[in-house]
Amino acid sequence: MRTYLDFEKPVAELEAKVEELRAMQSGENPVAIEEDISRLETKAAVALRDLYSSLTPWQKTQVARHPQRPHCLDYVAGLITDFVSLQGDRKFGDDDAVVGGFGRFRGASVCVIGQEKGSTTEGRLKHNFGMAKPEGYRKAVRLMEMADRFSIPVIALVDTAGAYPGIGAEERGQAEAIARSTDACLNLSVPNVAVILGEGGSGGAIAIATASRVLMLEHAIYSVISPEGAASILWHDSTKAQEAATNMKITAEDLAKYNIIDQIITEPIGGAHRNPPAAIVSTGEAIANALAEFDGLSPAAIRQQRRQKFLAIGRNIG
Amino acid sequence: MNWISNVVRPKIRNFLARRDTPENMWIKCPESGQLVFYKDVEANQFVIPVSDYHMRIGAETRLRMLFDGGEYEDVALPEVATDPLRFRDQRRYADRLKDARTKTGLQDAIKVATGTLEGLPVTAAVQDFDFMGGSLGMAAGEAVIAGLETAVKNETPFIMFAASGGARMQEGILSLMQLPRTTVAVQMLREIKQPYIVVLTNPTTGGVTASYAMLGDVHIAEPGALIGFAGPRVIEQTIREKLPEGFQRAEYLRDHGMVDMVVHRHELRGVIASLCRVLTKAPAADKTLTQLIANLPAPAEA
């Protein structure tokens, strides 16, 4: 069953009609309505394309959080072979919100670190909805240091509402863990490519998204705070999330203008959740191209590029 | 709007707002509720006598308290784009900025200075909570970077007095980008092997703790300071439980391994000076670090 978002209602209605007609056609008394079906299908496809060509920031926020949107592990399954998941930060514990390990991407060794939200109720609980605790970030640091030692590039798959705000997380130094993870990204002598898959939520995202190249899916969002959070803090009114989403400039298109991200990955019409394999293939293509740009660069040059890239952010805004 | 309202009025307001608090004023201790004479508090480095509550202090006062003879030289800070997102919530961000400048006399939340500390040249940066909650935006980020770069250029230790509610939301993603940007600058200081000392003051939370404020060689906290990643309100809302007593306070962080020591403001200058000297292998000043540490209150039983 496809889950429709509120704003997809017109498309949902058309597609429901198509389904209805199809059922009639394949029923006991088939009727010749092939023409009607294809007419409606075209209409639905056009409506979907039009709708998705001009999504508002708030609509994108909903698409980015769509329960059927492909998540980190879907990308790992689709892009990485021989993947070995590694667990634990070697200090306190493991955190399933952060998935990490080594494998092959188009034949070459890579380290993959990503936030997994989970796709079923059970999965969501297991992965804590993609909200990492200090252990998750410390595991990321551990894997990045390992990747660096073996000169293996890092792919970071970002999809989190933010780092988990809880007593245990604070007790074990959530802030320090995030800071060290960003630090570790900047220390890498191998290239790292970050892809914002869905939500790039604040410090919880930047901890692994401080990368040589930052790519972002067309309908993903990346922000300093969730639109709801901003609404409640700045407007003192959580119903102002739409306004906050617009004002904060959280879409891929906006972020490309501010040079926060390097490339937008086009999603299938109707969003990545309509055609996960296609979204995964385009993402793989973009990652391969980004990594190829660093072929032959010295470790020092790789570190320098990353530092300069981040230092330059914001300096050319008039 | 004309030049009078743009230029003259803020200056007048500035003058009025920045006038010193009248010497005969009484203030109330936020912790114990006791009434104290402002002058006594000021003479006591803005620590309330008896309750020992550490009041927030402005950037200039903090710098005067740190440097020898209260003398320091301001480090010029780079200009940044004002209101890059043309942000508006209930008010225009541009107006909020203007008000904060008038209120504090500062250009933005962070001030950077150089001078000597017990004879040793040091660079220091202070985050002023009165300037939009000490929030980290492009200007503050550039200030931290400029401070660290100055320390690198002059080969001095860098002392960061942090105080912040976190990222400046009105600058959106550009404020988030200050986390990696300032971290780059911390790495530069590390490379020339100069000490980086962070003093966490009340309160330091959010993006600031998730970057430069938690990357020091040594973390010192002022007593009772609230320090954490997520604010207590957010945590309470998430877990729907009351938070334990003393949660996210300086002493709690020390007990949980996130800060090295909790130091009374009266001892702060001496501790920082000794640390800088020991870590840079400079000859000892008259007081030794061992003595100072011995004078600290004993850590709480676990």
Short mmCIF file of N, CA and C in Angstrom, two decimals, chain A residues 131 138 163-168 170-176 178-180 182-187 200-206 210 222-225 229-230 232-236 243-244 247-249 255 258 260 303 306-308 310-315 317-318, chain B residues 81-82 84-90 96 138 142 145 149 167-170 172-181 183-185 187-188 190-191 206 209-212 214-216 219 227-231 233-235 238-239 241-244 247-248 252 256 258:
data_model
loop_
_atom_site.label_atom_id
_atom_site.label_comp_id
_atom_site.label_asym_id
_atom_site.label_seq_id
_atom_site.Cartn_x
_atom_site.Cartn_y
_atom_site.Cartn_z
N MET A 131 17.98 8.65 15.52
CA MET A 131 18.55 9.69 16.40
C MET A 131 19.67 9.08 17.23
N ARG A 138 30.72 8.12 18.42
CA ARG A 138 32.06 7.58 18.75
C ARG A 138 32.38 6.36 17.88
N ALA A 163 20.48 14.60 16.74
CA ALA A 163 21.04 13.73 17.78
C ALA A 163 20.00 13.57 18.88
N TYR A 164 20.02 12.42 19.55
CA TYR A 164 18.98 12.13 20.53
C TYR A 164 19.12 12.99 21.79
N PRO A 165 18.07 13.68 22.17
CA PRO A 165 18.15 14.46 23.41
C PRO A 165 17.60 13.66 24.59
N GLY A 166 18.47 13.08 25.37
CA GLY A 166 18.02 12.29 26.52
C GLY A 166 19.02 12.38 27.65
N ILE A 167 18.61 11.88 28.81
CA ILE A 167 19.49 11.98 29.98
C ILE A 167 20.79 11.21 29.76
N GLY A 168 20.67 9.96 29.32
CA GLY A 168 21.86 9.15 29.11
C GLY A 168 22.80 9.77 28.09
N GLU A 170 23.18 12.88 27.33
CA GLU A 170 23.86 14.05 27.91
C GLU A 170 24.93 13.59 28.90
N GLU A 171 24.56 12.59 29.69
CA GLU A 171 25.45 12.06 30.70
C GLU A 171 26.75 11.57 30.08
N ARG A 172 26.64 11.00 28.91
CA ARG A 172 27.82 10.43 28.26
C ARG A 172 28.46 11.41 27.26
N GLY A 173 28.01 12.64 27.28
CA GLY A 173 28.70 13.67 26.49
C GLY A 173 28.29 13.74 25.04
N GLN A 174 27.01 13.91 24.78
CA GLN A 174 26.52 14.03 23.41
C GLN A 174 27.26 15.13 22.63
N ALA A 175 27.40 16.29 23.26
CA ALA A 175 28.03 17.42 22.57
C ALA A 175 29.47 17.09 22.20
N GLU A 176 30.19 16.53 23.14
CA GLU A 176 31.59 16.19 22.88
C GLU A 176 31.70 15.15 21.78
N ILE A 178 29.69 14.63 19.29
CA ILE A 178 29.42 15.26 17.99
C ILE A 178 30.63 16.09 17.54
N ALA A 179 31.16 16.87 18.47
CA ALA A 179 32.31 17.71 18.15
C ALA A 179 33.49 16.86 17.67
N ARG A 180 33.73 15.74 18.36
CA ARG A 180 34.86 14.87 17.97
C ARG A 180 34.62 14.22 16.61
N THR A 182 32.89 15.56 14.06
CA THR A 182 33.16 16.58 13.06
C THR A 182 34.68 16.75 12.90
N ASP A 183 35.34 16.76 14.03
CA ASP A 183 36.79 16.85 14.08
C ASP A 183 37.44 15.71 13.27
N ALA A 184 36.91 14.50 13.48
CA ALA A 184 37.44 13.33 12.78
C ALA A 184 37.23 13.44 11.27
N CYS A 185 36.08 13.96 10.87
CA CYS A 185 35.81 14.17 9.43
C CYS A 185 36.89 15.07 8.84
N LEU A 186 37.18 16.16 9.58
CA LEU A 186 38.13 17.15 9.07
C LEU A 186 39.57 16.63 9.08
N ASN A 187 39.81 15.59 9.86
CA ASN A 187 41.15 15.02 9.93
C ASN A 187 41.45 13.99 8.85
N GLY A 200 18.60 16.17 7.16
CA GLY A 200 19.92 16.50 7.69
C GLY A 200 19.67 17.37 8.89
N GLY A 201 19.55 16.74 10.05
CA GLY A 201 19.13 17.48 11.24
C GLY A 201 20.29 17.95 12.09
N SER A 202 20.67 19.19 11.88
CA SER A 202 21.56 19.93 12.77
C SER A 202 22.88 19.23 13.12
N GLY A 203 23.33 19.40 14.36
CA GLY A 203 24.60 18.84 14.81
C GLY A 203 24.67 17.34 14.60
N GLY A 204 23.53 16.70 14.74
CA GLY A 204 23.47 15.27 14.55
C GLY A 204 23.85 14.88 13.13
N ALA A 205 23.63 15.78 12.18
CA ALA A 205 23.97 15.52 10.78
C ALA A 205 25.39 15.96 10.47
N ILE A 206 25.73 17.16 10.89
CA ILE A 206 27.04 17.72 10.51
C ILE A 206 28.19 16.86 11.04
N THR A 210 30.50 16.56 7.47
CA THR A 210 31.60 17.50 7.20
C THR A 210 32.51 16.81 6.18
N TYR A 222 17.92 20.01 4.93
CA TYR A 222 19.15 20.09 5.74
C TYR A 222 19.03 21.40 6.50
N SER A 223 19.06 21.31 7.84
CA SER A 223 18.80 22.54 8.58
C SER A 223 19.42 22.53 9.97
N VAL A 224 19.47 23.69 10.56
CA VAL A 224 20.09 23.85 11.88
C VAL A 224 19.15 23.39 12.98
N ILE A 225 17.87 23.41 12.69
CA ILE A 225 16.86 22.92 13.64
C ILE A 225 15.65 22.53 12.83
N GLY A 229 10.85 22.83 15.57
CA GLY A 229 11.67 23.38 16.66
C GLY A 229 11.81 24.89 16.53
N ALA A 230 12.10 25.32 15.31
CA ALA A 230 12.27 26.76 15.07
C ALA A 230 10.96 27.48 15.37
N SER A 232 8.63 26.65 17.42
CA SER A 232 8.33 26.75 18.84
C SER A 232 9.28 27.72 19.55
N ILE A 233 10.52 27.81 19.09
CA ILE A 233 11.45 28.72 19.75
C ILE A 233 11.29 30.17 19.27
N LEU A 234 11.23 30.35 17.96
CA LEU A 234 11.22 31.72 17.44
C LEU A 234 9.82 32.33 17.36
N TRP A 235 8.84 31.50 17.08
CA TRP A 235 7.47 32.03 16.97
C TRP A 235 6.65 31.75 18.22
N HIS A 236 7.21 30.92 19.11
CA HIS A 236 6.48 30.45 20.29
C HIS A 236 5.15 29.84 19.89
N GLU A 243 5.95 28.15 8.00
CA GLU A 243 6.62 29.43 7.82
C GLU A 243 8.11 29.28 8.13
N ALA A 244 8.41 28.57 9.21
CA ALA A 244 9.79 28.35 9.60
C ALA A 244 10.53 27.60 8.50
N ASN A 247 11.33 30.09 5.76
CA ASN A 247 12.30 31.13 6.10
C ASN A 247 13.71 30.60 6.34
N MET A 248 13.80 29.37 6.80
CA MET A 248 15.12 28.85 7.15
C MET A 248 15.97 28.42 5.97
N LYS A 249 15.36 28.31 4.79
CA LYS A 249 16.09 27.87 3.60
C LYS A 249 16.72 26.49 3.81
N LEU A 255 20.16 25.50 -0.64
CA LEU A 255 21.48 25.24 -0.08
C LEU A 255 22.57 25.24 -1.15
N TYR A 258 23.74 28.76 -1.62
CA TYR A 258 24.66 29.24 -0.59
C TYR A 258 25.95 28.43 -0.54
N ILE A 260 26.41 25.45 0.26
CA ILE A 260 26.50 24.54 1.41
C ILE A 260 26.63 23.11 0.88
N ARG A 303 42.98 16.87 2.67
CA ARG A 303 42.62 17.56 3.93
C ARG A 303 42.47 19.06 3.69
N ARG A 306 39.21 20.13 1.98
CA ARG A 306 38.05 20.07 2.87
C ARG A 306 38.02 21.27 3.80
N ARG A 307 39.19 21.58 4.37
CA ARG A 307 39.27 22.74 5.25
C ARG A 307 38.89 24.03 4.52
N GLN A 308 39.48 24.23 3.35
CA GLN A 308 39.24 25.47 2.60
C GLN A 308 37.77 25.58 2.20
N PHE A 310 35.17 24.44 3.74
CA PHE A 310 34.32 24.88 4.87
C PHE A 310 34.64 26.30 5.30
N LEU A 311 35.92 26.66 5.29
CA LEU A 311 36.25 28.04 5.67
C LEU A 311 35.61 29.04 4.71
N ALA A 312 35.48 28.64 3.45
CA ALA A 312 34.94 29.57 2.44
C ALA A 312 33.43 29.78 2.57
N ILE A 313 32.76 28.86 3.26
CA ILE A 313 31.29 28.96 3.34
C ILE A 313 30.86 30.26 4.02
N GLY A 314 30.03 31.00 3.35
CA GLY A 314 29.49 32.24 3.91
C GLY A 314 30.33 33.47 3.62
N ARG A 315 31.59 33.25 3.16
CA ARG A 315 32.47 34.41 2.98
C ARG A 315 32.16 35.19 1.73
N ILE A 317 29.00 35.75 0.58
CA ILE A 317 27.60 36.19 0.54
C ILE A 317 27.57 37.71 0.68
N GLY A 318 26.94 38.37 -0.28
CA GLY A 318 26.94 39.83 -0.26
C GLY A 318 25.91 40.41 0.68
N ALA B 81 28.27 39.12 6.16
CA ALA B 81 26.98 39.54 5.59
C ALA B 81 25.95 39.62 6.71
N THR B 82 25.21 40.71 6.73
CA THR B 82 24.15 40.84 7.73
C THR B 82 22.88 40.19 7.20
N PRO B 84 21.85 37.12 6.12
CA PRO B 84 22.00 36.49 4.80
C PRO B 84 20.72 35.84 4.27
N LEU B 85 19.85 35.39 5.17
CA LEU B 85 18.64 34.71 4.71
C LEU B 85 17.44 35.66 4.62
N ARG B 86 17.67 36.94 4.96
CA ARG B 86 16.55 37.91 5.07
C ARG B 86 15.47 37.28 5.96
N PHE B 87 15.88 36.93 7.14
CA PHE B 87 15.03 36.13 8.02
C PHE B 87 14.08 36.99 8.81
N ARG B 88 12.89 36.46 8.96
CA ARG B 88 11.89 37.13 9.74
C ARG B 88 11.07 36.11 10.52
N ASP B 89 11.02 36.27 11.84
CA ASP B 89 10.07 35.44 12.59
C ASP B 89 8.99 36.39 13.07
N GLN B 90 8.86 36.55 14.40
CA GLN B 90 7.88 37.53 14.86
C GLN B 90 8.39 38.94 14.58
N ARG B 96 16.40 42.68 15.29
CA ARG B 96 16.89 42.04 16.51
C ARG B 96 18.39 42.31 16.67
N MET B 138 27.30 33.58 11.78
CA MET B 138 28.49 33.79 10.95
C MET B 138 29.51 34.70 11.63
N GLU B 142 33.21 33.56 12.67
CA GLU B 142 34.42 34.23 12.14
C GLU B 142 35.27 34.74 13.29
N ILE B 145 37.25 31.91 14.69
CA ILE B 145 38.31 31.58 13.73
C ILE B 145 39.42 32.64 13.80
N GLU B 149 43.20 32.01 14.79
CA GLU B 149 44.24 32.37 13.81
C GLU B 149 45.25 33.36 14.41
N ALA B 167 23.18 27.62 18.32
CA ALA B 167 23.27 28.22 16.99
C ALA B 167 22.30 29.39 16.85
N ARG B 168 22.66 30.33 15.99
CA ARG B 168 21.74 31.44 15.73
C ARG B 168 20.76 31.02 14.65
N MET B 169 19.57 30.67 15.10
CA MET B 169 18.61 30.09 14.17
C MET B 169 18.25 30.99 13.00
N GLN B 170 18.33 32.29 13.23
CA GLN B 170 17.97 33.23 12.16
C GLN B 170 18.96 33.18 10.99
N GLY B 172 20.00 30.16 9.97
CA GLY B 172 19.75 28.83 9.40
C GLY B 172 20.99 27.98 9.29
N ILE B 173 21.11 27.35 8.13
CA ILE B 173 22.20 26.41 7.89
C ILE B 173 23.57 27.09 8.01
N LEU B 174 23.62 28.40 7.72
CA LEU B 174 24.92 29.08 7.81
C LEU B 174 25.43 29.07 9.25
N SER B 175 24.52 29.05 10.22
CA SER B 175 24.98 28.96 11.59
C SER B 175 25.47 27.55 11.90
N LEU B 176 24.79 26.55 11.33
CA LEU B 176 25.25 25.17 11.54
C LEU B 176 26.66 24.98 10.98
N MET B 177 26.95 25.67 9.89
CA MET B 177 28.25 25.54 9.24
C MET B 177 29.40 26.07 10.12
N GLN B 178 29.05 26.81 11.15
CA GLN B 178 30.10 27.32 12.04
C GLN B 178 30.68 26.18 12.90
N LEU B 179 29.98 25.07 13.00
CA LEU B 179 30.53 23.95 13.76
C LEU B 179 31.79 23.41 13.07
N PRO B 180 31.69 22.97 11.80
CA PRO B 180 32.93 22.53 11.16
C PRO B 180 33.93 23.67 10.95
N ARG B 181 33.44 24.87 10.69
CA ARG B 181 34.38 25.98 10.40
C ARG B 181 35.27 26.27 11.61
N THR B 183 35.89 24.27 13.99
CA THR B 183 36.71 23.09 14.25
C THR B 183 37.99 23.10 13.40
N VAL B 184 37.87 23.59 12.18
CA VAL B 184 39.06 23.73 11.33
C VAL B 184 40.08 24.61 12.05
N ALA B 185 39.63 25.71 12.63
CA ALA B 185 40.53 26.64 13.30
C ALA B 185 41.15 26.01 14.55
N GLN B 187 41.85 22.93 14.89
CA GLN B 187 42.89 22.02 14.38
C GLN B 187 44.18 22.78 14.05
N MET B 188 44.02 24.01 13.57
CA MET B 188 45.22 24.81 13.22
C MET B 188 46.04 25.11 14.46
N ARG B 190 46.05 23.33 17.19
CA ARG B 190 46.64 22.06 17.62
C ARG B 190 47.94 21.79 16.88
N GLU B 191 47.91 22.11 15.58
CA GLU B 191 49.09 21.81 14.76
C GLU B 191 50.32 22.58 15.19
N GLY B 206 24.00 23.61 23.11
CA GLY B 206 23.75 23.53 21.67
C GLY B 206 25.00 23.42 20.83
N THR B 209 28.61 23.80 22.26
CA THR B 209 29.22 22.65 22.93
C THR B 209 29.50 21.54 21.92
N ALA B 210 28.73 21.51 20.84
CA ALA B 210 28.94 20.46 19.85
C ALA B 210 30.07 20.81 18.89
N SER B 211 30.84 21.84 19.24
CA SER B 211 32.01 22.14 18.40
C SER B 211 33.14 22.66 19.27
N TYR B 212 33.55 23.91 19.08
CA TYR B 212 34.79 24.39 19.71
C TYR B 212 34.81 24.35 21.24
N MET B 214 33.86 22.04 23.19
CA MET B 214 34.16 20.71 23.73
C MET B 214 35.42 20.13 23.10
N LEU B 215 36.21 20.98 22.44
CA LEU B 215 37.41 20.48 21.78
C LEU B 215 38.68 21.04 22.40
N GLY B 216 38.56 21.55 23.61
CA GLY B 216 39.73 22.13 24.26
C GLY B 216 40.69 21.06 24.74
N HIS B 219 39.22 21.60 29.79
CA HIS B 219 37.91 22.21 29.97
C HIS B 219 37.73 22.62 31.43
N ILE B 227 25.62 23.31 31.31
CA ILE B 227 26.40 22.93 30.14
C ILE B 227 25.78 21.67 29.54
N GLY B 228 25.51 21.70 28.24
CA GLY B 228 24.94 20.50 27.64
C GLY B 228 24.71 20.67 26.16
N PHE B 229 24.28 19.61 25.53
CA PHE B 229 23.96 19.70 24.10
C PHE B 229 22.51 20.16 23.96
N ALA B 230 21.60 19.32 24.35
CA ALA B 230 20.18 19.70 24.28
C ALA B 230 19.82 20.46 25.54
N GLY B 231 18.96 21.45 25.41
CA GLY B 231 18.52 22.21 26.57
C GLY B 231 17.62 21.34 27.45
N ARG B 233 14.77 21.81 28.72
CA ARG B 233 13.35 21.80 28.34
C ARG B 233 13.08 20.79 27.22
N VAL B 234 13.99 20.79 26.24
CA VAL B 234 13.84 19.85 25.11
C VAL B 234 13.91 18.41 25.62
N ILE B 235 14.84 18.16 26.53
CA ILE B 235 15.00 16.79 27.04
C ILE B 235 13.75 16.38 27.81
N THR B 238 11.07 15.50 25.52
CA THR B 238 11.29 14.25 24.78
C THR B 238 11.02 13.04 25.65
N ILE B 239 11.58 13.06 26.87
CA ILE B 239 11.47 11.86 27.68
C ILE B 239 10.28 11.91 28.65
N GLU B 241 9.92 13.22 31.57
CA GLU B 241 10.30 12.89 32.94
C GLU B 241 10.94 14.13 33.54
N LYS B 242 10.93 14.19 34.86
CA LYS B 242 11.64 15.29 35.53
C LYS B 242 13.14 14.97 35.47
N LEU B 243 13.93 15.99 35.29
CA LEU B 243 15.37 15.76 35.21
C LEU B 243 15.97 15.68 36.61
N PRO B 244 17.03 14.88 36.76
CA PRO B 244 17.62 14.75 38.09
C PRO B 244 18.24 16.06 38.58
N PHE B 247 21.45 18.06 37.15
CA PHE B 247 21.66 17.59 35.77
C PHE B 247 22.21 18.72 34.89
N GLN B 248 23.23 18.41 34.11
CA GLN B 248 23.84 19.35 33.17
C GLN B 248 24.51 20.55 33.85
N TYR B 252 28.22 18.22 37.57
CA TYR B 252 27.73 16.98 36.96
C TYR B 252 28.64 16.60 35.78
N HIS B 256 31.08 13.38 35.29
CA HIS B 256 30.89 12.48 34.15
C HIS B 256 32.00 12.59 33.12
N MET B 258 33.43 15.14 31.48
CA MET B 258 33.42 16.07 30.35
C MET B 258 34.18 17.36 30.62
#
